[in-house]
mmCIF file of C-alpha atoms in Angstrom:
data_model
loop_
_atom_site.group_PDB
_atom_site.id
_atom_site.type_symbol
_atom_site.label_atom_id
_atom_site.label_comp_id
_atom_site.label_asym_id
_atom_site.label_seq_id
_atom_site.Cartn_x
_atom_site.Cartn_y
_atom_site.Cartn_z
ATOM 1 C CA MET A 1 0.056 0.199 0.153
ATOM 2 C CA ILE A 2 1.462 3.311 -0.888
ATOM 3 C CA THR A 3 1.149 5.940 1.408
ATOM 4 C CA PRO A 4 -0.220 9.516 0.903
ATOM 5 C CA LYS A 5 3.245 11.011 1.526
ATOM 6 C CA LEU A 6 4.560 9.611 -1.563
ATOM 7 C CA GLN A 7 1.941 10.015 -3.584
ATOM 8 C CA LYS A 8 2.445 13.700 -3.197
ATOM 9 C CA GLN A 9 5.854 13.382 -3.977
ATOM 10 C CA GLU A 10 5.206 11.902 -7.193
ATOM 11 C CA GLY A 11 2.752 14.929 -8.386
ATOM 12 C CA PHE A 12 5.331 17.346 -7.185
ATOM 13 C CA ALA A 13 8.264 16.106 -9.359
ATOM 14 C CA LEU A 14 5.958 16.260 -12.324
ATOM 15 C CA LEU A 15 4.940 19.724 -11.438
ATOM 16 C CA MET A 16 8.771 20.675 -10.946
ATOM 17 C CA ALA A 17 9.113 19.309 -14.571
ATOM 18 C CA LEU A 18 6.563 21.279 -16.011
ATOM 19 C CA ILE A 19 7.979 24.597 -14.067
ATOM 20 C CA VAL A 20 11.226 23.657 -15.453
ATOM 21 C CA VAL A 21 10.227 23.500 -19.212
ATOM 22 C CA GLY A 22 7.930 26.309 -18.799
ATOM 23 C CA THR A 23 11.074 28.368 -17.780
ATOM 24 C CA VAL A 24 13.165 26.716 -20.520
ATOM 25 C CA VAL A 25 10.552 27.500 -23.147
ATOM 26 C CA SER A 26 10.009 31.305 -22.008
ATOM 27 C CA VAL A 27 13.947 31.939 -22.023
ATOM 28 C CA GLY A 28 14.393 30.272 -25.488
ATOM 29 C CA LEU A 29 11.389 32.627 -26.844
ATOM 30 C CA THR A 30 12.670 35.629 -25.460
ATOM 31 C CA VAL A 31 15.992 34.837 -27.088
ATOM 32 C CA LEU A 32 14.671 33.866 -30.344
ATOM 33 C CA ASP A 33 12.662 37.465 -29.968
ATOM 34 C CA ILE A 34 15.642 39.513 -29.253
ATOM 35 C CA THR A 35 17.411 37.784 -32.168
ATOM 36 C CA LEU A 36 14.642 38.451 -34.846
ATOM 37 C CA LYS A 37 14.753 42.045 -33.643
ATOM 38 C CA GLN A 38 18.353 42.469 -33.816
ATOM 39 C CA LEU A 39 18.216 40.622 -37.493
ATOM 40 C CA ARG A 40 16.056 43.433 -38.542
ATOM 41 C CA LEU A 41 17.598 46.215 -37.033
ATOM 42 C CA SER A 42 21.040 45.235 -38.993
ATOM 43 C CA THR A 43 18.979 44.301 -42.306
ATOM 44 C CA GLY A 44 17.637 47.856 -42.285
ATOM 45 C CA ALA A 45 21.061 49.372 -41.198
ATOM 46 C CA ARG A 46 22.522 47.714 -43.927
ATOM 47 C CA ASP A 47 19.703 48.825 -46.647
ATOM 48 C CA SER A 48 20.217 52.198 -45.467
ATOM 49 C CA GLU A 49 23.831 51.995 -45.868
ATOM 50 C CA ILE A 50 23.323 50.589 -49.407
ATOM 51 C CA ALA A 51 21.064 53.416 -50.305
ATOM 52 C CA PHE A 52 23.146 56.356 -48.962
ATOM 53 C CA HIS A 53 25.923 54.786 -51.043
ATOM 54 C CA ALA A 54 23.855 54.789 -54.147
ATOM 55 C CA ALA A 55 22.740 58.440 -53.616
ATOM 56 C CA ASN A 56 26.385 59.495 -52.921
ATOM 57 C CA ALA A 57 27.881 57.486 -55.909
ATOM 58 C CA GLY A 58 25.388 58.954 -58.195
ATOM 59 C CA ALA A 59 26.224 62.958 -56.993
ATOM 60 C CA GLU A 60 29.842 61.988 -57.743
ATOM 61 C CA CYS A 61 29.135 60.654 -60.840
ATOM 62 C CA ILE A 62 26.827 63.610 -61.492
ATOM 63 C CA ARG A 63 29.540 66.122 -60.397
ATOM 64 C CA TYR A 64 32.235 64.982 -62.387
ATOM 65 C CA TRP A 65 29.938 65.262 -65.806
ATOM 66 C CA ARG A 66 29.197 68.914 -64.764
ATOM 67 C CA ARG A 67 32.753 69.833 -64.771
ATOM 68 C CA GLU A 68 33.573 67.959 -67.790
ATOM 69 C CA ARG A 69 30.581 69.030 -69.910
ATOM 70 C CA GLN A 70 30.379 72.594 -68.248
ATOM 71 C CA ASN A 71 29.272 74.625 -71.592
ATOM 72 C CA GLN A 72 26.660 71.848 -72.490
ATOM 73 C CA PHE A 73 24.717 72.369 -68.931
ATOM 74 C CA GLU A 74 24.741 75.942 -68.897
ATOM 75 C CA THR A 75 23.616 76.603 -72.096
ATOM 76 C CA GLY A 76 20.439 73.946 -72.076
ATOM 77 C CA ALA A 77 22.152 71.280 -74.576
ATOM 78 C CA ASN A 78 21.854 67.727 -74.500
ATOM 79 C CA VAL A 79 24.589 66.387 -72.556
ATOM 80 C CA ASP A 80 26.374 62.761 -73.136
ATOM 81 C CA ILE A 81 27.394 61.216 -69.884
ATOM 82 C CA ASP A 82 28.374 57.899 -68.643
ATOM 83 C CA CYS A 83 27.897 56.676 -65.104
ATOM 84 C CA PHE A 84 28.097 53.067 -63.719
ATOM 85 C CA GLY A 85 28.567 51.656 -67.116
ATOM 86 C CA GLU A 86 25.377 53.107 -68.573
ATOM 87 C CA SER A 87 25.211 55.853 -71.429
ATOM 88 C CA ARG A 88 22.756 58.505 -71.024
ATOM 89 C CA THR A 89 22.016 61.596 -72.969
ATOM 90 C CA LEU A 90 20.325 64.250 -70.850
ATOM 91 C CA ASN A 91 18.095 66.498 -72.116
ATOM 92 C CA ASN A 92 16.718 70.013 -70.672
ATOM 93 C CA ASP A 93 13.311 69.148 -69.343
ATOM 94 C CA PHE A 94 12.797 72.502 -67.597
ATOM 95 C CA ALA A 95 9.171 74.487 -68.213
ATOM 96 C CA GLY A 96 9.726 77.065 -65.551
ATOM 97 C CA PRO A 97 9.237 80.854 -66.195
ATOM 98 C CA GLU A 98 13.122 81.653 -65.485
ATOM 99 C CA PRO A 99 15.516 82.166 -68.318
ATOM 100 C CA ARG A 100 18.974 80.290 -68.859
ATOM 101 C CA THR A 101 18.017 77.880 -66.068
ATOM 102 C CA TYR A 102 18.079 74.333 -67.298
ATOM 103 C CA ARG A 103 16.794 70.967 -65.552
ATOM 104 C CA TYR A 104 18.387 67.690 -66.292
ATOM 105 C CA THR A 105 16.739 64.207 -64.796
ATOM 106 C CA THR A 106 17.921 60.374 -65.394
ATOM 107 C CA SER A 107 18.169 57.467 -63.195
ATOM 108 C CA PHE A 108 20.904 54.503 -63.399
ATOM 109 C CA SER A 109 20.439 51.460 -62.102
ATOM 110 C CA TRP A 110 23.812 49.313 -61.126
ATOM 111 C CA SER A 111 25.211 46.685 -59.057
ATOM 112 C CA PRO A 112 28.624 46.627 -57.864
ATOM 113 C CA VAL A 113 28.594 42.604 -57.213
ATOM 114 C CA PRO A 114 25.967 40.567 -59.095
ATOM 115 C CA ASN A 115 21.882 40.104 -57.761
ATOM 116 C CA ASP A 116 22.821 43.563 -55.540
ATOM 117 C CA ASN A 117 21.269 46.328 -57.359
ATOM 118 C CA ARG A 118 20.939 49.646 -56.557
ATOM 119 C CA CYS A 119 19.140 52.926 -57.917
ATOM 120 C CA SER A 120 20.574 56.669 -58.452
ATOM 121 C CA ILE A 121 18.182 58.902 -59.364
ATOM 122 C CA VAL A 122 19.778 62.362 -60.375
ATOM 123 C CA THR A 123 18.243 65.722 -60.900
ATOM 124 C CA VAL A 124 20.530 68.852 -62.116
ATOM 125 C CA LEU A 125 19.367 72.325 -61.987
ATOM 126 C CA THR A 126 21.647 74.888 -63.600
ATOM 127 C CA ILE A 127 21.383 78.564 -63.435
ATOM 128 C CA ASN A 128 23.504 80.565 -65.689
ATOM 129 C CA PRO A 129 22.730 84.316 -65.216
ATOM 130 C CA GLU A 130 24.133 86.359 -68.234
ATOM 131 C CA PHE A 131 25.913 89.732 -67.882
ATOM 132 C CA ASP A 132 23.519 92.078 -67.238
ATOM 133 C CA ASP A 133 21.079 90.561 -64.490
ATOM 134 C CA ALA A 134 21.088 88.029 -61.633
ATOM 135 C CA ILE A 135 18.494 84.960 -61.838
ATOM 136 C CA THR A 136 16.335 84.134 -58.952
ATOM 137 C CA VAL A 137 14.368 80.725 -59.169
ATOM 138 C CA ALA A 138 11.381 80.573 -56.689
ATOM 139 C CA SER A 139 10.110 77.407 -54.888
ATOM 140 C CA ILE A 140 13.336 75.403 -55.450
ATOM 141 C CA GLY A 141 11.362 72.352 -54.232
ATOM 142 C CA ASN A 142 9.144 72.570 -57.066
ATOM 143 C CA TYR A 143 11.882 71.746 -59.528
ATOM 144 C CA LEU A 144 13.998 69.715 -57.654
ATOM 145 C CA PRO A 145 13.193 66.719 -55.294
ATOM 146 C CA GLY A 146 14.459 67.332 -51.407
ATOM 147 C CA TYR A 147 14.966 70.746 -51.675
ATOM 148 C CA PRO A 148 12.884 72.977 -49.386
ATOM 149 C CA GLY A 149 10.707 75.481 -51.227
ATOM 150 C CA VAL A 150 13.086 78.407 -50.949
ATOM 151 C CA SER A 151 14.182 80.858 -53.392
ATOM 152 C CA LYS A 152 17.820 80.519 -55.145
ATOM 153 C CA THR A 153 19.256 83.670 -56.721
ATOM 154 C CA CYS A 154 22.285 83.077 -58.924
ATOM 155 C CA GLN A 155 24.374 86.351 -59.309
ATOM 156 C CA VAL A 156 25.695 87.845 -62.610
ATOM 157 C CA GLY A 157 28.854 86.157 -63.638
ATOM 158 C CA GLY A 158 28.191 83.300 -61.196
ATOM 159 C CA ARG A 159 27.428 79.873 -62.192
ATOM 160 C CA CYS A 160 24.802 77.810 -59.645
ATOM 161 C CA THR A 161 24.005 74.283 -59.918
ATOM 162 C CA LEU A 162 22.051 72.535 -57.581
ATOM 163 C CA ILE A 163 22.061 68.609 -57.632
ATOM 164 C CA SER A 164 19.638 66.265 -56.166
ATOM 165 C CA VAL A 165 20.371 62.580 -56.128
ATOM 166 C CA GLN A 166 18.033 59.629 -54.597
ATOM 167 C CA GLY A 167 19.649 56.285 -53.772
ATOM 168 C CA TYR A 168 17.915 53.195 -53.276
ATOM 169 C CA ASN A 169 18.838 49.982 -52.153
ATOM 170 C CA ARG A 170 16.761 48.516 -55.025
ATOM 171 C CA SER A 171 17.201 48.154 -58.628
ATOM 172 C CA CYS A 172 15.256 51.727 -60.993
ATOM 173 C CA ALA A 173 12.823 48.812 -62.694
ATOM 174 C CA GLY A 174 9.242 49.445 -61.950
ATOM 175 C CA SER A 175 8.073 50.593 -58.694
ATOM 176 C CA PHE A 176 9.716 50.326 -55.427
ATOM 177 C CA PRO A 177 8.391 47.348 -53.202
ATOM 178 C CA ILE A 178 7.696 47.626 -49.205
ATOM 179 C CA GLY A 179 11.115 47.545 -47.752
ATOM 180 C CA THR A 180 12.970 49.969 -50.069
ATOM 181 C CA VAL A 181 15.150 52.132 -48.502
ATOM 182 C CA GLN A 182 15.659 55.814 -49.850
ATOM 183 C CA ARG A 183 18.445 58.239 -48.798
ATOM 184 C CA GLU A 184 19.212 61.406 -50.650
ATOM 185 C CA VAL A 185 22.066 63.594 -51.076
ATOM 186 C CA LEU A 186 21.526 67.177 -51.971
ATOM 187 C CA LEU A 187 24.380 69.369 -53.437
ATOM 188 C CA GLU A 188 25.158 72.966 -54.441
ATOM 189 C CA LEU A 189 28.033 74.040 -56.591
#
């Protein structure tokens, strides 16, 4: 015959086993949750860096061609450039009321390594006043993505260039899906 004292001890062992298993599972789930959050944070940081470097690389490329094709940019002529192995002819697409102000827009999808596409969307606004008057472009933000709606005045004899480059961690093809990260670089030359 089993005494009641022994029966209580057997139930106590089962209870202890359930408490230990529950604690181990709770700790395991907490560690898994922390790991998943860290993975999301590191992926977001990586994508942000990729987008920033895509914007920065696009800015450096357009700065180079701005210096090389100075006269074409300042007269509104078509400008042939080559960035990231992709050739483009930039056409003046400015429809504003300001004379001698030209805007060029293009985009590049490029990949430094296979299957790691990036996108750089470049917009260049050049203001070239002649010898007799300065030019003021009101609400720059209407013509150049990312710039605030302030006015920009370029004095006589000056050459003013505003550049906006949007970099993405994905290719420029099609629309940008959820999870696409954008960073922007704005320059005034």
